[in-house]
PDB file of C-alpha atoms in Angstrom:
ATOM      1  CA  SER A 400      15.874 138.613 -40.490  1.00  0.00           C
ATOM      2  CA  GLN A 401      13.814 138.891 -37.335  1.00  0.00           C
ATOM      3  CA  GLN A 402      13.393 142.633 -37.738  1.00  0.00           C
ATOM      4  CA  GLY A 403       9.851 143.852 -37.325  1.00  0.00           C
ATOM      5  CA  GLU A 404       8.103 146.255 -39.618  1.00  0.00           C
ATOM      6  CA  GLU A 405       6.365 149.516 -38.982  1.00  0.00           C
ATOM      7  CA  ASP A 406       3.910 151.486 -40.982  1.00  0.00           C
ATOM      8  CA  PRO A 407       3.619 154.020 -42.210  1.00  0.00           C
ATOM      9  CA  GLN A 408       7.287 154.616 -43.024  1.00  0.00           C
ATOM     10  CA  ALA A 409       6.631 158.348 -42.861  1.00  0.00           C
ATOM     11  CA  LEU A 410       3.794 160.453 -41.476  1.00  0.00           C
ATOM     12  CA  SER A 411       3.179 164.199 -41.744  1.00  0.00           C
ATOM     13  CA  ILE A 412       0.503 165.908 -39.665  1.00  0.00           C
ATOM     14  CA  GLN A 413      -0.446 169.326 -38.268  1.00  0.00           C
ATOM     15  CA  GLU A 414       0.015 170.268 -34.641  1.00  0.00           C
ATOM     16  CA  GLY A 415      -2.965 169.205 -32.580  1.00  0.00           C
ATOM     17  CA  GLU A 416      -3.748 166.166 -34.708  1.00  0.00           C
ATOM     18  CA  ASN A 417      -3.274 162.613 -33.512  1.00  0.00           C
ATOM     19  CA  ALA A 418      -0.537 160.359 -34.908  1.00  0.00           C
ATOM     20  CA  THR A 419      -0.907 156.590 -35.118  1.00  0.00           C
ATOM     21  CA  MET A 420       1.949 154.212 -35.916  1.00  0.00           C
ATOM     22  CA  ASN A 421       1.730 150.461 -36.273  1.00  0.00           C
ATOM     23  CA  CYS A 422       4.265 147.739 -35.638  1.00  0.00           C
ATOM     24  CA  SER A 423       4.304 144.060 -36.599  1.00  0.00           C
ATOM     25  CA  TYR A 424       6.747 141.506 -35.244  1.00  0.00           C
ATOM     26  CA  LYS A 425       7.643 137.884 -35.862  1.00  0.00           C
ATOM     27  CA  THR A 426       8.514 136.019 -32.657  1.00  0.00           C
ATOM     28  CA  SER A 427       7.028 135.283 -29.241  1.00  0.00           C
ATOM     29  CA  ILE A 428       7.830 138.128 -26.898  1.00  0.00           C
ATOM     30  CA  ASN A 429       8.178 139.044 -23.234  1.00  0.00           C
ATOM     31  CA  ASN A 430       7.283 142.648 -23.906  1.00  0.00           C
ATOM     32  CA  LEU A 431       7.131 145.318 -26.598  1.00  0.00           C
ATOM     33  CA  GLN A 432       8.540 148.785 -26.284  1.00  0.00           C
ATOM     34  CA  TRP A 433       8.437 152.039 -28.183  1.00  0.00           C
ATOM     35  CA  TYR A 434      11.419 154.350 -28.577  1.00  0.00           C
ATOM     36  CA  ARG A 435      11.942 157.787 -30.020  1.00  0.00           C
ATOM     37  CA  GLN A 436      15.018 158.974 -31.952  1.00  0.00           C
ATOM     38  CA  ASN A 437      15.837 162.544 -32.825  1.00  0.00           C
ATOM     39  CA  SER A 438      17.927 162.876 -35.951  1.00  0.00           C
ATOM     40  CA  GLY A 439      21.502 161.651 -35.463  1.00  0.00           C
ATOM     41  CA  ARG A 440      21.029 160.831 -31.780  1.00  0.00           C
ATOM     42  CA  GLY A 441      20.553 157.791 -29.586  1.00  0.00           C
ATOM     43  CA  LEU A 442      17.158 156.308 -28.835  1.00  0.00           C
ATOM     44  CA  VAL A 443      15.045 157.221 -25.834  1.00  0.00           C
ATOM     45  CA  HIS A 444      12.658 154.760 -24.235  1.00  0.00           C
ATOM     46  CA  LEU A 445       9.011 155.899 -24.238  1.00  0.00           C
ATOM     47  CA  ILE A 446       6.809 153.079 -22.993  1.00  0.00           C
ATOM     48  CA  LEU A 447       6.814 149.312 -22.400  1.00  0.00           C
ATOM     49  CA  ILE A 448       3.852 146.963 -22.618  1.00  0.00           C
ATOM     50  CA  ARG A 449       4.087 143.388 -21.343  1.00  0.00           C
ATOM     51  CA  SER A 450       2.853 140.425 -23.374  1.00  0.00           C
ATOM     52  CA  ASN A 451      -0.079 139.895 -20.999  1.00  0.00           C
ATOM     53  CA  GLU A 452      -1.250 143.517 -21.309  1.00  0.00           C
ATOM     54  CA  ARG A 453      -3.512 144.843 -24.055  1.00  0.00           C
ATOM     55  CA  GLU A 454      -3.338 148.602 -23.573  1.00  0.00           C
ATOM     56  CA  LYS A 455      -1.166 151.090 -21.736  1.00  0.00           C
ATOM     57  CA  HIS A 456      -1.166 154.859 -21.354  1.00  0.00           C
ATOM     58  CA  SER A 457       1.561 157.336 -20.506  1.00  0.00           C
ATOM     59  CA  GLY A 458       0.734 161.030 -20.799  1.00  0.00           C
ATOM     60  CA  ARG A 459      -0.199 161.666 -24.456  1.00  0.00           C
ATOM     61  CA  LEU A 460       0.919 158.163 -25.477  1.00  0.00           C
ATOM     62  CA  ARG A 461      -1.372 155.175 -25.840  1.00  0.00           C
ATOM     63  CA  VAL A 462      -0.029 151.761 -26.795  1.00  0.00           C
ATOM     64  CA  THR A 463      -2.012 148.672 -27.722  1.00  0.00           C
ATOM     65  CA  LEU A 464      -0.749 145.125 -28.134  1.00  0.00           C
ATOM     66  CA  ASP A 465      -2.398 142.206 -29.941  1.00  0.00           C
ATOM     67  CA  THR A 466      -0.237 139.115 -29.445  1.00  0.00           C
ATOM     68  CA  SER A 467      -2.538 136.959 -31.579  1.00  0.00           C
ATOM     69  CA  LYS A 468      -1.802 139.211 -34.562  1.00  0.00           C
ATOM     70  CA  LYS A 469       1.756 139.995 -33.432  1.00  0.00           C
ATOM     71  CA  SER A 470       1.079 143.690 -33.757  1.00  0.00           C
ATOM     72  CA  SER A 471       1.124 146.899 -31.731  1.00  0.00           C
ATOM     73  CA  SER A 472       0.127 150.498 -32.251  1.00  0.00           C
ATOM     74  CA  LEU A 473       1.362 153.768 -30.784  1.00  0.00           C
ATOM     75  CA  LEU A 474      -1.006 156.719 -30.640  1.00  0.00           C
ATOM     76  CA  ILE A 475       0.316 160.203 -29.871  1.00  0.00           C
ATOM     77  CA  THR A 476      -2.570 162.520 -29.088  1.00  0.00           C
ATOM     78  CA  ALA A 477      -2.622 166.299 -29.589  1.00  0.00           C
ATOM     79  CA  SER A 478       0.733 166.251 -31.341  1.00  0.00           C
ATOM     80  CA  ARG A 479       3.267 169.062 -31.051  1.00  0.00           C
ATOM     81  CA  ALA A 480       6.060 170.210 -33.330  1.00  0.00           C
ATOM     82  CA  ALA A 481       8.492 168.870 -30.697  1.00  0.00           C
ATOM     83  CA  ASP A 482       7.139 165.355 -31.349  1.00  0.00           C
ATOM     84  CA  THR A 483       8.900 165.403 -34.720  1.00  0.00           C
ATOM     85  CA  ALA A 484      11.252 162.394 -34.631  1.00  0.00           C
ATOM     86  CA  SER A 485      11.542 158.758 -35.694  1.00  0.00           C
ATOM     87  CA  TYR A 486       9.659 156.207 -33.634  1.00  0.00           C
ATOM     88  CA  PHE A 487      10.669 152.568 -33.322  1.00  0.00           C
ATOM     89  CA  CYS A 488       9.050 149.557 -31.767  1.00  0.00           C
ATOM     90  CA  ALA A 489      11.264 146.908 -30.178  1.00  0.00           C
ATOM     91  CA  THR A 490      10.486 143.413 -28.981  1.00  0.00           C
ATOM     92  CA  ASP A 491      12.188 141.470 -26.206  1.00  0.00           C
ATOM     93  CA  ASP A 492      12.338 137.942 -27.627  1.00  0.00           C
ATOM     94  CA  GLU A 493      10.889 135.353 -25.244  1.00  0.00           C
ATOM     95  CA  ASP A 494      13.459 132.671 -26.088  1.00  0.00           C
ATOM     96  CA  THR A 495      16.693 134.600 -26.595  1.00  0.00           C
ATOM     97  CA  ASP A 496      16.174 137.936 -24.768  1.00  0.00           C
ATOM     98  CA  LYS A 497      17.381 139.657 -27.945  1.00  0.00           C
ATOM     99  CA  LEU A 498      16.055 143.183 -28.309  1.00  0.00           C
ATOM    100  CA  ILE A 499      14.884 143.465 -31.922  1.00  0.00           C
ATOM    101  CA  PHE A 500      13.840 146.768 -33.471  1.00  0.00           C
ATOM    102  CA  GLY A 501      11.382 147.568 -36.205  1.00  0.00           C
ATOM    103  CA  THR A 502      12.113 149.679 -39.265  1.00  0.00           C
ATOM    104  CA  GLY A 503      10.708 152.876 -37.768  1.00  0.00           C
ATOM    105  CA  THR A 504       8.196 155.596 -38.615  1.00  0.00           C
ATOM    106  CA  ARG A 505       9.416 159.127 -39.353  1.00  0.00           C
ATOM    107  CA  LEU A 506       6.917 161.580 -37.900  1.00  0.00           C
ATOM    108  CA  GLN A 507       6.854 165.227 -38.969  1.00  0.00           C
ATOM    109  CA  VAL A 508       4.546 167.569 -37.067  1.00  0.00           C
ATOM    110  CA  PHE A 509       4.027 170.956 -38.713  1.00  0.00           C
ATOM    111  CA  PRO A 510       3.315 174.020 -36.541  1.00  0.00           C
TER     112      PRO A 510
ATOM    113  CA  ASP B   8      25.685 160.928 -13.598  1.00  0.00           C
ATOM    114  CA  GLY B   9      24.659 157.393 -14.530  1.00  0.00           C
ATOM    115  CA  GLY B  10      24.559 156.597 -18.205  1.00  0.00           C
ATOM    116  CA  ILE B  11      26.023 154.953 -21.236  1.00  0.00           C
ATOM    117  CA  THR B  12      28.836 156.606 -23.156  1.00  0.00           C
ATOM    118  CA  GLN B  13      30.017 155.958 -26.669  1.00  0.00           C
ATOM    119  CA  SER B  14      33.205 157.349 -28.069  1.00  0.00           C
ATOM    120  CA  PRO B  15      34.221 158.856 -30.315  1.00  0.00           C
ATOM    121  CA  LYS B  16      31.160 160.619 -31.759  1.00  0.00           C
ATOM    122  CA  TYR B  17      32.703 160.724 -35.250  1.00  0.00           C
ATOM    123  CA  LEU B  18      35.334 158.366 -36.632  1.00  0.00           C
ATOM    124  CA  PHE B  19      37.067 158.328 -39.983  1.00  0.00           C
ATOM    125  CA  ARG B  20      39.145 155.391 -41.160  1.00  0.00           C
ATOM    126  CA  LYS B  21      40.788 154.242 -44.321  1.00  0.00           C
ATOM    127  CA  GLU B  22      39.463 151.194 -46.114  1.00  0.00           C
ATOM    128  CA  GLY B  23      41.117 147.979 -44.932  1.00  0.00           C
ATOM    129  CA  GLN B  24      41.837 149.190 -41.387  1.00  0.00           C
ATOM    130  CA  ASN B  25      40.284 147.706 -38.288  1.00  0.00           C
ATOM    131  CA  VAL B  26      38.656 150.193 -35.946  1.00  0.00           C
ATOM    132  CA  THR B  27      37.319 149.817 -32.387  1.00  0.00           C
ATOM    133  CA  LEU B  28      34.298 151.688 -31.062  1.00  0.00           C
ATOM    134  CA  SER B  29      34.031 152.202 -27.322  1.00  0.00           C
ATOM    135  CA  CYS B  30      30.927 151.693 -25.192  1.00  0.00           C
ATOM    136  CA  GLU B  31      30.961 152.148 -21.401  1.00  0.00           C
ATOM    137  CA  GLN B  32      28.071 152.093 -18.935  1.00  0.00           C
ATOM    138  CA  ASN B  33      27.893 152.793 -15.197  1.00  0.00           C
ATOM    139  CA  LEU B  34      24.284 151.646 -14.782  1.00  0.00           C
ATOM    140  CA  ASN B  35      25.286 148.205 -13.446  1.00  0.00           C
ATOM    141  CA  HIS B  36      23.408 146.602 -16.328  1.00  0.00           C
ATOM    142  CA  ASP B  37      24.189 143.010 -17.243  1.00  0.00           C
ATOM    143  CA  ALA B  38      23.003 143.167 -20.869  1.00  0.00           C
ATOM    144  CA  MET B  39      24.689 145.212 -23.574  1.00  0.00           C
ATOM    145  CA  TYR B  40      23.958 145.500 -27.288  1.00  0.00           C
ATOM    146  CA  TRP B  41      25.477 146.852 -30.488  1.00  0.00           C
ATOM    147  CA  TYR B  42      23.284 148.006 -33.366  1.00  0.00           C
ATOM    148  CA  ARG B  43      24.003 149.363 -36.787  1.00  0.00           C
ATOM    149  CA  GLN B  44      21.758 152.006 -38.369  1.00  0.00           C
ATOM    150  CA  ASP B  45      21.965 153.001 -42.021  1.00  0.00           C
ATOM    151  CA  PRO B  46      20.416 156.280 -43.293  1.00  0.00           C
ATOM    152  CA  GLY B  47      16.643 156.241 -43.005  1.00  0.00           C
ATOM    153  CA  GLN B  48      16.671 152.671 -41.720  1.00  0.00           C
ATOM    154  CA  GLY B  49      15.897 150.816 -38.530  1.00  0.00           C
ATOM    155  CA  LEU B  50      18.390 149.295 -36.113  1.00  0.00           C
ATOM    156  CA  ARG B  51      19.979 145.946 -36.904  1.00  0.00           C
ATOM    157  CA  LEU B  52      21.503 143.877 -34.119  1.00  0.00           C
ATOM    158  CA  ILE B  53      25.207 143.097 -34.488  1.00  0.00           C
ATOM    159  CA  TYR B  54      26.127 141.439 -31.164  1.00  0.00           C
ATOM    160  CA  TYR B  55      24.697 141.267 -27.691  1.00  0.00           C
ATOM    161  CA  SER B  56      25.941 140.149 -24.304  1.00  0.00           C
ATOM    162  CA  GLN B  57      23.932 139.210 -21.231  1.00  0.00           C
ATOM    163  CA  ILE B  58      26.834 138.516 -18.901  1.00  0.00           C
ATOM    164  CA  VAL B  59      30.554 139.134 -18.597  1.00  0.00           C
ATOM    165  CA  ASN B  60      32.731 136.884 -20.782  1.00  0.00           C
ATOM    166  CA  ASP B  61      29.782 135.787 -22.911  1.00  0.00           C
ATOM    167  CA  PHE B  62      28.216 137.239 -26.051  1.00  0.00           C
ATOM    168  CA  GLN B  63      26.027 136.123 -28.970  1.00  0.00           C
ATOM    169  CA  LYS B  64      25.813 137.049 -32.625  1.00  0.00           C
ATOM    170  CA  GLY B  65      22.934 139.161 -33.803  1.00  0.00           C
ATOM    171  CA  ASP B  66      21.522 139.346 -37.312  1.00  0.00           C
ATOM    172  CA  ILE B  67      24.543 140.993 -38.981  1.00  0.00           C
ATOM    173  CA  ALA B  68      27.647 139.851 -37.050  1.00  0.00           C
ATOM    174  CA  GLU B  69      29.849 139.137 -40.081  1.00  0.00           C
ATOM    175  CA  GLY B  70      32.861 141.481 -40.205  1.00  0.00           C
ATOM    176  CA  TYR B  71      32.474 142.549 -36.570  1.00  0.00           C
ATOM    177  CA  SER B  72      33.924 141.328 -33.285  1.00  0.00           C
ATOM    178  CA  VAL B  73      33.262 142.156 -29.632  1.00  0.00           C
ATOM    179  CA  SER B  74      34.589 141.399 -26.170  1.00  0.00           C
ATOM    180  CA  ARG B  75      33.015 141.587 -22.722  1.00  0.00           C
ATOM    181  CA  GLU B  76      35.845 141.388 -20.218  1.00  0.00           C
ATOM    182  CA  LYS B  77      34.199 143.831 -17.813  1.00  0.00           C
ATOM    183  CA  LYS B  78      30.564 144.419 -16.970  1.00  0.00           C
ATOM    184  CA  GLU B  79      30.909 148.123 -17.777  1.00  0.00           C
ATOM    185  CA  SER B  80      32.514 147.782 -21.193  1.00  0.00           C
ATOM    186  CA  PHE B  81      31.468 146.256 -24.532  1.00  0.00           C
ATOM    187  CA  PRO B  82      33.813 147.430 -27.314  1.00  0.00           C
ATOM    188  CA  LEU B  83      33.002 146.715 -30.948  1.00  0.00           C
ATOM    189  CA  THR B  84      35.707 146.157 -33.556  1.00  0.00           C
ATOM    190  CA  VAL B  85      34.810 146.749 -37.169  1.00  0.00           C
ATOM    191  CA  THR B  86      37.214 144.606 -39.140  1.00  0.00           C
ATOM    192  CA  SER B  87      38.440 144.907 -42.698  1.00  0.00           C
ATOM    193  CA  ALA B  88      36.163 141.959 -43.532  1.00  0.00           C
ATOM    194  CA  GLN B  89      33.103 144.170 -43.133  1.00  0.00           C
ATOM    195  CA  LYS B  90      32.185 145.043 -46.717  1.00  0.00           C
ATOM    196  CA  ASN B  91      30.295 148.274 -46.086  1.00  0.00           C
ATOM    197  CA  PRO B  92      31.238 149.629 -42.650  1.00  0.00           C
ATOM    198  CA  THR B  93      30.146 153.253 -43.081  1.00  0.00           C
ATOM    199  CA  ALA B  94      27.134 153.625 -40.762  1.00  0.00           C
ATOM    200  CA  PHE B  95      25.847 154.977 -37.452  1.00  0.00           C
ATOM    201  CA  TYR B  96      26.618 152.582 -34.594  1.00  0.00           C
ATOM    202  CA  LEU B  97      24.525 152.528 -31.420  1.00  0.00           C
ATOM    203  CA  CYS B  98      25.311 150.824 -28.137  1.00  0.00           C
ATOM    204  CA  ALA B  99      22.685 150.049 -25.518  1.00  0.00           C
ATOM    205  CA  SER B 100      22.424 148.408 -22.121  1.00  0.00           C
ATOM    206  CA  SER B 101      19.599 146.986 -20.050  1.00  0.00           C
ATOM    207  CA  ILE B 102      18.764 144.942 -16.977  1.00  0.00           C
ATOM    208  CA  VAL B 103      18.254 141.373 -18.217  1.00  0.00           C
ATOM    209  CA  GLY B 104      14.568 140.510 -18.397  1.00  0.00           C
ATOM    210  CA  THR B 105      13.240 144.073 -18.154  1.00  0.00           C
ATOM    211  CA  GLY B 106      13.603 144.932 -21.814  1.00  0.00           C
ATOM    212  CA  LYS B 107      13.977 148.681 -21.291  1.00  0.00           C
ATOM    213  CA  ALA B 108      17.226 149.738 -22.930  1.00  0.00           C
ATOM    214  CA  PHE B 109      19.319 152.830 -22.441  1.00  0.00           C
ATOM    215  CA  PHE B 110      21.217 154.070 -25.467  1.00  0.00           C
ATOM    216  CA  GLY B 111      24.451 155.930 -26.010  1.00  0.00           C
ATOM    217  CA  GLN B 112      24.550 158.875 -28.400  1.00  0.00           C
ATOM    218  CA  GLY B 113      26.096 156.823 -31.175  1.00  0.00           C
ATOM    219  CA  THR B 114      29.293 156.781 -33.222  1.00  0.00           C
ATOM    220  CA  ARG B 115      29.194 157.771 -36.857  1.00  0.00           C
ATOM    221  CA  LEU B 116      31.844 155.784 -38.696  1.00  0.00           C
ATOM    222  CA  THR B 117      32.962 156.835 -42.149  1.00  0.00           C
ATOM    223  CA  VAL B 118      35.356 154.670 -44.108  1.00  0.00           C
ATOM    224  CA  VAL B 119      37.115 156.362 -47.006  1.00  0.00           C
TER     225      VAL B 119
END
């Protein structure tokens, strides 16, 4: 399987704390993206980082990409209870243009 | 409103029956995807299509079939050959080369 992996599988924090999730992937990529999924719903795109970028910010989100290690991290700063969801990384394969998702991190933010 | 629509939201079928899940988009996207999600798991790619009348197998295509006769539509048929079809099915579309995908709200299929 080409599916990437994320860790941790689950993360519980208090409101106001930062949450960090990591993603590893297997193939050469055009870009890497992070998505959010509320329980039982579709996924919503959060942020995209291209293979020639190392860091990107969007509001309270910070994404890093290390193509030499085939890994990425998503940092959510000053978390809120509304951030409770599952977060997935996805890679756009350089050769096939397949969009391959990781296994996801379930984030619980307690008020 | 522009978007991607999956129907129905819930589907129940008897074992051994084929069932077709609908996915329609009005975003003018060339690429469309079908994923399967099992409880507490990530998304696994079933089929994808980058252009009308062409599609490729993903990681778990066995027991599934698709068609892409129109740009807007990418229906998925779950056949009786699929050993464990009960799952949450997600359809997505994107502009080829941009990566950013837009998802439907999913169809939860239960086979009894």
